[in-house]
XYZ file of C-alpha atoms in Angstrom:
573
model
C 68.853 62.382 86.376
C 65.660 64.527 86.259
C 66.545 67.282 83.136
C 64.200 69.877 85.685
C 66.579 68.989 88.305
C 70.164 69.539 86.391
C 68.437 72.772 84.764
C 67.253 74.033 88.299
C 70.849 73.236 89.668
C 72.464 74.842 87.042
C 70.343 78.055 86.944
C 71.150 78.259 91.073
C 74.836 77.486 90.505
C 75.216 80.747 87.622
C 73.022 82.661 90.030
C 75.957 82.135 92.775
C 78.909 82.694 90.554
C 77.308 85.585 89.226
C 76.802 86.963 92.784
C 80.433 86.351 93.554
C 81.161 88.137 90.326
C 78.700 91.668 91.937
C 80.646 91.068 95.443
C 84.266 91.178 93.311
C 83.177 94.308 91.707
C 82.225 95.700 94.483
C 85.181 94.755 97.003
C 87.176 96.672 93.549
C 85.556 99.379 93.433
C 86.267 99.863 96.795
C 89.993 99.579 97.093
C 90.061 101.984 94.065
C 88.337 104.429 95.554
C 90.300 104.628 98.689
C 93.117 104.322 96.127
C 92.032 107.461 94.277
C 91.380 109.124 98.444
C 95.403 108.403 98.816
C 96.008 110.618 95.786
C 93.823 113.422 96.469
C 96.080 113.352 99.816
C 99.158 113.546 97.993
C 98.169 116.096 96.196
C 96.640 118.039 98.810
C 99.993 117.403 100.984
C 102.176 118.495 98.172
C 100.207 121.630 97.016
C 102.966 124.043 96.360
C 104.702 121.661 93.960
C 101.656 120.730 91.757
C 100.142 124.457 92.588
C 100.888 125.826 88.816
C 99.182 123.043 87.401
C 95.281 124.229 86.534
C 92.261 123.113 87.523
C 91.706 120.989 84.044
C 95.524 119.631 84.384
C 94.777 118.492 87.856
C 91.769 116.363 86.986
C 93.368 115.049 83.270
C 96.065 113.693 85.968
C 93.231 112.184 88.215
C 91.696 110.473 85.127
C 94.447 109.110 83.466
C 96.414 108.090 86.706
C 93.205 105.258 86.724
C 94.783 102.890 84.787
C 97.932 102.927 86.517
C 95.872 102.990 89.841
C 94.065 99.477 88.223
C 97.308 98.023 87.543
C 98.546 98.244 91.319
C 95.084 96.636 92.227
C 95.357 93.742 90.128
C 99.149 92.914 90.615
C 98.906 93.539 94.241
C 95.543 91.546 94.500
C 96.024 88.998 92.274
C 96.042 86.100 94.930
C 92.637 87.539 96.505
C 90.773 87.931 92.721
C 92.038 84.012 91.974
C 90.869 82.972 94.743
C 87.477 84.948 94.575
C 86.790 83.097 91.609
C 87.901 79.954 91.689
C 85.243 77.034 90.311
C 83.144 75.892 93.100
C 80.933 76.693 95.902
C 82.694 76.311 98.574
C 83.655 79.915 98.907
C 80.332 80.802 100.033
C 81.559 79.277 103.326
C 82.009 81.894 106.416
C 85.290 80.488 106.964
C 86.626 81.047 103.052
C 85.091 84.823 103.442
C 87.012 85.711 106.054
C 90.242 84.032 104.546
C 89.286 86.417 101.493
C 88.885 89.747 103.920
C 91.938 89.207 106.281
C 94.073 88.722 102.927
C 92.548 91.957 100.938
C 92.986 94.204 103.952
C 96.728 92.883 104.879
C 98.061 93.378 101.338
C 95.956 96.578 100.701
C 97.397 98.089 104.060
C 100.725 97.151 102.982
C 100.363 98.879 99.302
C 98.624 101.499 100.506
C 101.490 102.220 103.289
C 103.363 103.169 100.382
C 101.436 105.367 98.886
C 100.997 107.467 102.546
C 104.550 107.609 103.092
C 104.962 109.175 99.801
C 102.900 111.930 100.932
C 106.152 113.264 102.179
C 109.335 111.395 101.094
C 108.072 112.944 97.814
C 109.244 116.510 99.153
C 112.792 115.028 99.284
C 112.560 113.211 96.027
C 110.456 114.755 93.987
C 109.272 111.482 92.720
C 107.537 108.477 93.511
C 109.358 106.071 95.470
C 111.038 103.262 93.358
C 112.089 99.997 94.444
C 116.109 101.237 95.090
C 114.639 102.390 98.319
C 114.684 98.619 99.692
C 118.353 98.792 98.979
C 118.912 102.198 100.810
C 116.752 100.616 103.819
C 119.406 97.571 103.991
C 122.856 99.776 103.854
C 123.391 100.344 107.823
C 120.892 101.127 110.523
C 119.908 104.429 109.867
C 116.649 103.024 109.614
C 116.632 101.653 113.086
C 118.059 104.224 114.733
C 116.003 107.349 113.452
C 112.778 105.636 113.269
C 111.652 106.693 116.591
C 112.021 110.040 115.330
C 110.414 109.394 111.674
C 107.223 108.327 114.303
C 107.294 111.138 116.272
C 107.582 113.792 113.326
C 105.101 112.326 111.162
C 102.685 110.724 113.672
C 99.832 112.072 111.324
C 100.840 109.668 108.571
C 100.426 106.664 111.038
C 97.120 108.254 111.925
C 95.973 107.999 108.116
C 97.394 104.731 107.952
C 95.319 103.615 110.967
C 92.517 105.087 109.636
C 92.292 103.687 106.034
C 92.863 100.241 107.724
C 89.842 100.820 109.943
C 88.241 101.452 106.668
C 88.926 98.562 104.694
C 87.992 95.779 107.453
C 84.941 97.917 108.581
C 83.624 98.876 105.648
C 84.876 95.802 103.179
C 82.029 94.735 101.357
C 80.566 91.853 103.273
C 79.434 88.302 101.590
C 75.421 87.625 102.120
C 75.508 84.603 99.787
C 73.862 81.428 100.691
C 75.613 79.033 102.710
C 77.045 75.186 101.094
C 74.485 73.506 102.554
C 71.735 75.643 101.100
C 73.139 74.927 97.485
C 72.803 72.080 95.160
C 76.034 69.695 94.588
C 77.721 71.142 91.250
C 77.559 69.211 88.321
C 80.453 68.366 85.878
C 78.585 70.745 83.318
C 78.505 73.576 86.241
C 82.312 73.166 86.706
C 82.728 73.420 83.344
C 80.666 76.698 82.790
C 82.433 78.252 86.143
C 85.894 77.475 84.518
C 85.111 79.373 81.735
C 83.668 82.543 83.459
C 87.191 81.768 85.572
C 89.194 82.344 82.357
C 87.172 84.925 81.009
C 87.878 87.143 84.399
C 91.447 86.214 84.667
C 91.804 87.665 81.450
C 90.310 90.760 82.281
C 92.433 90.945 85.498
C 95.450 90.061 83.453
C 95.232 93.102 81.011
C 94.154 95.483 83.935
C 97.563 94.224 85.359
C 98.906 95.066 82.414
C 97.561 98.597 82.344
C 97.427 98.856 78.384
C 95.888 96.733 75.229
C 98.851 97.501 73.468
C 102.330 95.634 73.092
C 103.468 96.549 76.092
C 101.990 96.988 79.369
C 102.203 100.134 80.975
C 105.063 101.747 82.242
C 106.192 104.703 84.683
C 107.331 106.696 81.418
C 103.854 106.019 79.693
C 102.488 109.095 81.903
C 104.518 111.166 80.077
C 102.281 110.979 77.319
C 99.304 113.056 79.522
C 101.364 115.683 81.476
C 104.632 116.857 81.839
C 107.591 115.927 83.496
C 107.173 117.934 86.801
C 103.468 116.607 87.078
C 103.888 112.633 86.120
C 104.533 111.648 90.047
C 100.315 112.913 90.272
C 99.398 110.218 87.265
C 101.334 107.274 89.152
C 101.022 105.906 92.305
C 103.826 104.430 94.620
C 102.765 100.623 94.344
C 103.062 100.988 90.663
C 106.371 102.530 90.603
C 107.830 100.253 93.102
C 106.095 97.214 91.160
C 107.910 98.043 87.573
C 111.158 99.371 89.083
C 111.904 95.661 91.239
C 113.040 93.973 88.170
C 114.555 95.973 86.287
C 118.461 95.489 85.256
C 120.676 98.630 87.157
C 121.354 99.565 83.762
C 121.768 98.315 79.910
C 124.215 98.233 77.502
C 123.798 100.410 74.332
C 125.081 100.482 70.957
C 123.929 103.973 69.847
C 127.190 104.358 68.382
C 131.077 102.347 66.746
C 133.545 103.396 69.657
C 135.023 105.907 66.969
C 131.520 107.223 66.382
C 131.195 108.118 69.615
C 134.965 109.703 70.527
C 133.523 112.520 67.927
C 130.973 113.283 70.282
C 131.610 112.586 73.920
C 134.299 110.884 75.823
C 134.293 110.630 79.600
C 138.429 110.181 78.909
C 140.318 113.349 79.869
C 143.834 114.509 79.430
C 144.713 117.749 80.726
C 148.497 117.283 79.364
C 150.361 119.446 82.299
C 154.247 119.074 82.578
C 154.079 119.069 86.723
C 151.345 118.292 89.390
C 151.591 122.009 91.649
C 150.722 120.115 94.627
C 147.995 122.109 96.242
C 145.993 120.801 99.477
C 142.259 120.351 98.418
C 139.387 119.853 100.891
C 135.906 119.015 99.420
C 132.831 120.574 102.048
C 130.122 119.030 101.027
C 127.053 120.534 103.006
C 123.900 118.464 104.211
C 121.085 119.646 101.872
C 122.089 122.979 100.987
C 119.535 124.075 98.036
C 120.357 127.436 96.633
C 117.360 129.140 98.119
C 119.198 128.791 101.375
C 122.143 130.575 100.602
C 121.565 134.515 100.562
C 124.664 135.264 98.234
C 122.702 133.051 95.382
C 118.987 134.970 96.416
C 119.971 138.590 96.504
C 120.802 138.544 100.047
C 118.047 136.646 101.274
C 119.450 133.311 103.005
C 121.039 131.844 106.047
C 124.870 131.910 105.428
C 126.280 135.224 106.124
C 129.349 133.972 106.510
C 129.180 131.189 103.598
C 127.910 134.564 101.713
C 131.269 136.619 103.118
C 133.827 133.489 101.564
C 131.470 133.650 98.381
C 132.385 137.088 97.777
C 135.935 136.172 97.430
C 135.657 132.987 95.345
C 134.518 131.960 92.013
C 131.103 130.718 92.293
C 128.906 128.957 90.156
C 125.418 130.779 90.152
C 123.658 127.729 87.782
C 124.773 124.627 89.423
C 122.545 121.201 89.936
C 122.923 118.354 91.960
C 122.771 114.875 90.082
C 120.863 113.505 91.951
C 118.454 114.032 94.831
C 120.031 111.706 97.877
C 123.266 112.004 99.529
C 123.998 108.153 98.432
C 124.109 109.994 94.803
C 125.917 113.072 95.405
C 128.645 111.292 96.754
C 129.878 109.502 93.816
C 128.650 112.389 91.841
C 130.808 115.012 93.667
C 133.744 112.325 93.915
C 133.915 110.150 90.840
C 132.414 112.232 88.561
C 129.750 109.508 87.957
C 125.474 111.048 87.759
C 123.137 108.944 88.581
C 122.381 107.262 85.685
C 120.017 104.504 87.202
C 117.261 104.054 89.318
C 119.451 102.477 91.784
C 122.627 104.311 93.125
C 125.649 103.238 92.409
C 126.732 102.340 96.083
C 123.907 100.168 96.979
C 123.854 98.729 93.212
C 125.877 95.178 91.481
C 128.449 97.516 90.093
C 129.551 98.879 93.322
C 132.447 96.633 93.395
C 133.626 98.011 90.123
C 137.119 99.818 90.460
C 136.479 103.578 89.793
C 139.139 106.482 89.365
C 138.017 108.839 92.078
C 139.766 112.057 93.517
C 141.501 109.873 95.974
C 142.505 107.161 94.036
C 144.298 109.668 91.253
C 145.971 112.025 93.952
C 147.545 109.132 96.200
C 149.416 108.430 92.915
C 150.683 111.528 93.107
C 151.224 110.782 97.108
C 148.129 113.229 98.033
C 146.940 111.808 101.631
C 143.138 111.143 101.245
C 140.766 111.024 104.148
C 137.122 110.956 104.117
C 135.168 112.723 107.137
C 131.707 112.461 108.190
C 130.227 112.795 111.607
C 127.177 110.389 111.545
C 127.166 106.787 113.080
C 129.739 104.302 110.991
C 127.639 102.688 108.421
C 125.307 105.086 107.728
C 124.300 105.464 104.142
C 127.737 102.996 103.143
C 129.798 106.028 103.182
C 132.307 104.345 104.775
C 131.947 101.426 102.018
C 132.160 104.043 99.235
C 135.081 105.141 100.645
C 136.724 102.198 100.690
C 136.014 101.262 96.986
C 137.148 104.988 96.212
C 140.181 103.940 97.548
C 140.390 106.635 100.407
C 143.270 105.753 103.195
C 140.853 107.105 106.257
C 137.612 107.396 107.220
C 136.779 108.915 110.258
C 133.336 108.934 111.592
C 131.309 108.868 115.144
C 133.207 106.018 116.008
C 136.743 107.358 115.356
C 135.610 110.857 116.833
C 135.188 109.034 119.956
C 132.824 111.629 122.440
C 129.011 110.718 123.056
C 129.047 114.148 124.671
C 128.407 115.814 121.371
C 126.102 113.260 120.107
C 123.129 115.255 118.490
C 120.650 112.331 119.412
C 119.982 111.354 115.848
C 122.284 111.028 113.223
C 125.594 111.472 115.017
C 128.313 114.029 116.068
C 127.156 118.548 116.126
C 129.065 120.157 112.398
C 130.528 122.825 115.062
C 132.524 119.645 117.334
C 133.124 117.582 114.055
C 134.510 120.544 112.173
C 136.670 121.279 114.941
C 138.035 117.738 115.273
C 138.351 117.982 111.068
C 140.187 120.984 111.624
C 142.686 118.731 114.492
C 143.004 115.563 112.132
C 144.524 117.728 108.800
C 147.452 118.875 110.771
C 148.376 115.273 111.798
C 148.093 114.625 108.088
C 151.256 114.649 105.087
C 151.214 117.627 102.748
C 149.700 117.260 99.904
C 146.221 116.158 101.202
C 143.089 115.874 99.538
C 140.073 115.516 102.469
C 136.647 115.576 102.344
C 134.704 116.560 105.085
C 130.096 115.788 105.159
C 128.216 117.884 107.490
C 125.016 116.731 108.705
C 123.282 118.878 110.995
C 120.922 120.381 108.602
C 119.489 117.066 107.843
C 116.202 116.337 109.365
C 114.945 116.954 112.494
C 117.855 119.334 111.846
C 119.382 119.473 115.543
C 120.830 122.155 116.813
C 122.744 122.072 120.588
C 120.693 123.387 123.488
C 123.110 126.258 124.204
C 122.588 127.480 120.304
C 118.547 127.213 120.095
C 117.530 131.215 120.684
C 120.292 132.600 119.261
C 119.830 130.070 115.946
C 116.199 130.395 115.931
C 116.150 132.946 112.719
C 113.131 130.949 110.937
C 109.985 129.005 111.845
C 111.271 126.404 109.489
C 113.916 123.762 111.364
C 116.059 123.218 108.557
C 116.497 127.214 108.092
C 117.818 127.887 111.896
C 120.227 124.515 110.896
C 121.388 125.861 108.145
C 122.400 129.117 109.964
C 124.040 126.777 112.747
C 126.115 124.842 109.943
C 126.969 128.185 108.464
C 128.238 129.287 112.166
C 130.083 125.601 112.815
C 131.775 126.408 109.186
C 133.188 130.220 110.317
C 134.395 128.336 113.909
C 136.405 125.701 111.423
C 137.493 128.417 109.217
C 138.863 130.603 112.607
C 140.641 127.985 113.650
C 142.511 126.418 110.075
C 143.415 129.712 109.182
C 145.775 129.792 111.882
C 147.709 126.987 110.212
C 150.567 126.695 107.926
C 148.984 124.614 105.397
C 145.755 127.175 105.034
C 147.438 129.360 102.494
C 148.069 126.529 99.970
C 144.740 125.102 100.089
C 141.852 125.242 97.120
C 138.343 125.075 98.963
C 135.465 123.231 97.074
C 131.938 124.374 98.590
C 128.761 122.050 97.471
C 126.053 120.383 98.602
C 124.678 116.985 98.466
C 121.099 117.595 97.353
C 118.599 119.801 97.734
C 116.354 119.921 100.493
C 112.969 118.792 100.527
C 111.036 121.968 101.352
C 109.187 123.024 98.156
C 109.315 126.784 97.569
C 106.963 128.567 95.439
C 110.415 130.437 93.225
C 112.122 126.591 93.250
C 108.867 124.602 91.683
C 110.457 124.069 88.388
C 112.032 120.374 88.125
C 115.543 122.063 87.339
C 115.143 124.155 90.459
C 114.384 121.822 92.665
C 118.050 120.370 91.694
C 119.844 123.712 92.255
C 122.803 123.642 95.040
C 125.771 126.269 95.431
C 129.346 125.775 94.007
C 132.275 127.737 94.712
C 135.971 127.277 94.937
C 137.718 129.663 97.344
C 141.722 129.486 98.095
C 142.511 132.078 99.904
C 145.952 133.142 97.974
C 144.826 132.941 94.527
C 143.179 135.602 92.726
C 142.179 134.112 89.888
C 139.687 132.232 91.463
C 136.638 134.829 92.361
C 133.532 136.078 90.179
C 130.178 134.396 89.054
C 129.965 132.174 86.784
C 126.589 131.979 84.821
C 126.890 128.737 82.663
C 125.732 125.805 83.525
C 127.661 123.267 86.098
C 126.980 120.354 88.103
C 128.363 118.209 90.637
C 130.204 115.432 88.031
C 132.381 118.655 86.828
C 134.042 118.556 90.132
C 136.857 115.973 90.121
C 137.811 117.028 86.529
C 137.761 121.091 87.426
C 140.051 119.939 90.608
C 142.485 117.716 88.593
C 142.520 120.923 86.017
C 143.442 123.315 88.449
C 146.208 121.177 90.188
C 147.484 120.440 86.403
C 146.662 116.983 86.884
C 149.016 114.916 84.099
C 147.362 112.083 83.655
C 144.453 110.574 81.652
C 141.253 109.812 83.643
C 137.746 109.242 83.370
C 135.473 111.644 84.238
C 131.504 112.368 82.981
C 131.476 115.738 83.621
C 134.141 118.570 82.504
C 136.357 121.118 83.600
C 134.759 124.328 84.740
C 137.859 125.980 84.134
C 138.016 125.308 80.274
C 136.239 127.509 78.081
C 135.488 125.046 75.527
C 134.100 122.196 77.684
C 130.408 121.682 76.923
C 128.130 123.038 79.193
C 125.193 120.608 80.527
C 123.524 118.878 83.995
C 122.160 115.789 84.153
């Protein structure tokens, strides 16, 4: 064969190659950038929480949230860059080029979905979404059923969506190579050179993947080394975080510490050591995302509960308590089990679910308590009714069992005023000693409130203020009515919340703040129980401070303490 000829065919063939090299960079660049748009918008959406961080902060997060932004792209896009430079010339064909496009916009739109919808689940979360959220999406249809609404509210996030799509298969940087038949057949020798530039740039694509030259590739916690805490969610980017969270294990074991190490230090074992259980009623309100700012007794008078503020006065309330967590499907266990979220997937969606805990229930039916479980939203929702069930409560009642479409709120299930009432109905049917536990969920977005309630409720322009007032009105009606019984006067009242809401507010920026809920614990006979409390509590110090104050006489397993004991450490998690 003519040497001219092979050298000719070889200097067209590098020419190509290189030229699908250019077009690679190019089609990068320009998912990066639109990656880099997506967090300008989350940080332009999310303003007040990243609004104390200064104008050199702000851009040190930009720059260093690059490599994490380059990791996405390459995991993500792995498929499209192999296949972008794969030996041979057959992907100068029109065909292969629009194979290449339709897959980089399709898994880019998908990725980049994530990152838009973060733009305001982060309000709620306060951090980038993690892979548990596939878990939460499969536990009932709460999906299904409010997603009609999720559209409606935040039609401007679709819009964005629509928009960046429109973007990347209008403005996708288009292929002007030569066509097959205009290039030479490749030579064993061109193969061979193309394989090597193949290796060379799937190497370089492998440690962008990887984020990092060193040992190990980058991580969600290696942002911590450029800002802190309250500022990594601007370094990452959803993808990422949803990317290293899906294989990780719920949770390892450690051996920080010889069992009789560690009994000198902590022990979630507690024995109170009482002589007699005094067999008082307990009910356990747990209130749909009532954050402390909400709650005017807690903010010098500035709230929506005047009457929650009224029973406050006369109770012993907890001005520093957190939340462990920052979804209801963690407060629950939290509030119940005494078990914190100690993984990135909760406990009732996660492979330990089926573990037997000691709840409230489960340790007062011992001592013959009845135990019910009462929320008003559609069976199924969020596995409450599951949880309940493994908690080893007798009764759950929900939509279903409350049986009236009438009061249907059109979203997530039954009004707090009806479902309170029908609470109220149900306890009297029940055995003395009970122990119930009763979720509202009318302040939980869109935060309905009936028709015949709208002017007089409407004391904010914010939704979830005028629901919190409503809730605070639906708890006075319940408290009207159980007063009236015989049981009222022998009955310790434990006030929380599940989590905080997701409005930021310029006084609640602080990452501790953003966890802060109410606690008190009102019984309307017993004066020992009323003042503030400044220490620190949280919501896995409510089963033991419960068992405590009912001189519980049995060992149990708890991870928080008594609030009741002077000499219990002090600490949220």
């Amino acid at each position: 064969m003519n040497f001219f000829y092979i050298f000719k065919t070889s200097i067209d063939t590098m020419k190509n190659q290189y030229n699908h090299i250019i077009l690679l960079l190019k089609r990068f660049m320009f998912i990066f950038i639109i990656f880099s748009l997506t967090r300008l918008m989350f940080w332009v959406f999310n303003w007040n929480y990243f609004a104390s961080l200064n104008l050199k902060g702000t851009l040190s997060a930009f720059y260093h949230g690059i490599p994490f932004d380059i990791s996405a792209i390459c995991y993500f896009n792995v498929l499209f860059f192999v296949l972008h430079i794969i030996p041979g010339n057959f992907k100068n064909k029109h065909s292969y080029q629009l194979l290449l496009k339709m897959l980089f916009v399709v898994v880019n739109s998908l990725i980049l979905a994530t990152n838009i919808i973060d733009i305001e689940y982060f309000k709620f979360t306060n951090k980038r979404t993690t892979f548990d959220v596939f878990y939460l999406v499969g536990l009932g249809n709460d999906l299904v059923i409010m997603l009609p609404e999720f559209l409606a509210d935040y039609w401007y996030l679709i819009a964005i969506w629509i928009l960046l799509i429109f973007i990347l298969w209008f403005f996708y940087p288009k292929s002007n190579l030569k066509q097959i038949n205009e290039l030479p057949k490749l030579l064993k020798f061109d193969y061979g050179i193309q394989t090597l530039i193949f290796i060379g740039l799937a190497t370089i694509i492998f440690f962008g993947g990887r984020g990092s030259l060193e040992l190990k590739p980058l991580r969600i916690i290696s942002a911590s080394k450029y800002v802190s805490a309250q500022y990594i969610p601007l370094v990452l980017n959803t993808p990422f975080s949803i990317l290293r969270t899906s294989s990780k294990n719920d949770i390892k074991k450690k051996n920080y510490f010889t069992d009789t190490e560690l009994e000198r230090f902590y022990s979630p074992v507690k024995n109170y050591e009482y002589q007699k259980l005094n067999n008082t009623n307990v009910i356990i309100i747990i209130l749909e995302s009532f954050s402390t700012r909400y709650v005017g007794y807690l903010n010098q008078g500035k709230g929506f509960t005047p009457f929650l503020d009224s029973l406050m006065s006369e109770s012993l309330v907890f001005v520093n308590n957190f939340a462990n967590g920052k979804k209801s499907i963690e407060g629950i266990p939290a509030i119940l089990a005494s078990l914190p979220t100690l993984m990135n997937n909760p406990y009732i969606s996660s492979p330990f679910a089926s573990n037997k805990l000691n709840t409230i229930a489960s340790l007062l039916k011992e001592k013959n308590y009845h135990t019910s479980f009462f929320h008003g939203g559609t069976n199924g929702t969020m596995g409450f009714d599951k949880f309940a069930q493994i908690a080893e409560i007798d009764h759950y009642y929900g939509r279903s069992e409350y049986n009236n479409e009438n009061d249907y709120d059109g979203h997530w299930g039954i009004y707090d005023e009806e479902f309170l009432q029908y609470f109220a109905k149900e306890i009297n049917s029940f055995k003395k000693p009970f122990v119930s536990t009763v979720f509202t969920l009318s302040s939980h977005h869109p935060f309905p409130i009936p028709d015949k309630y709208k002017a007089k409720f409407a004391v904010s322009n914010e939704a979830i203020e005028n629901s919190i007032a409503y809730t605070d009105f639906s708890i006075k009606q319940f408290f009207k009515t159980v007063s009236q019984t015989n049981w009222y006067n022998n009955t310790l009242f434990v006030f929380t919340s599940d989590h905080t809401a997701g409005k930021i507010d310029k006084n609640y920026v602080a990452n501790i703040s953003t966890y802060a809920i109410p606690l008190f614990f009102y019984h309307p006979t017993d004066s020992t129980l009323k003042g503030n409390i400044n220490f620190i509590s949280q919501q896995i110090d409510i089963l033991p401070t419960i068992l405590d104050y009912l001189q519980y006489n049995e060992p149990f397993i708890a991870f928080g303490n008594s609030l009741l004991r002077k000499n219990s450490d002090r600490f949220a998690v």
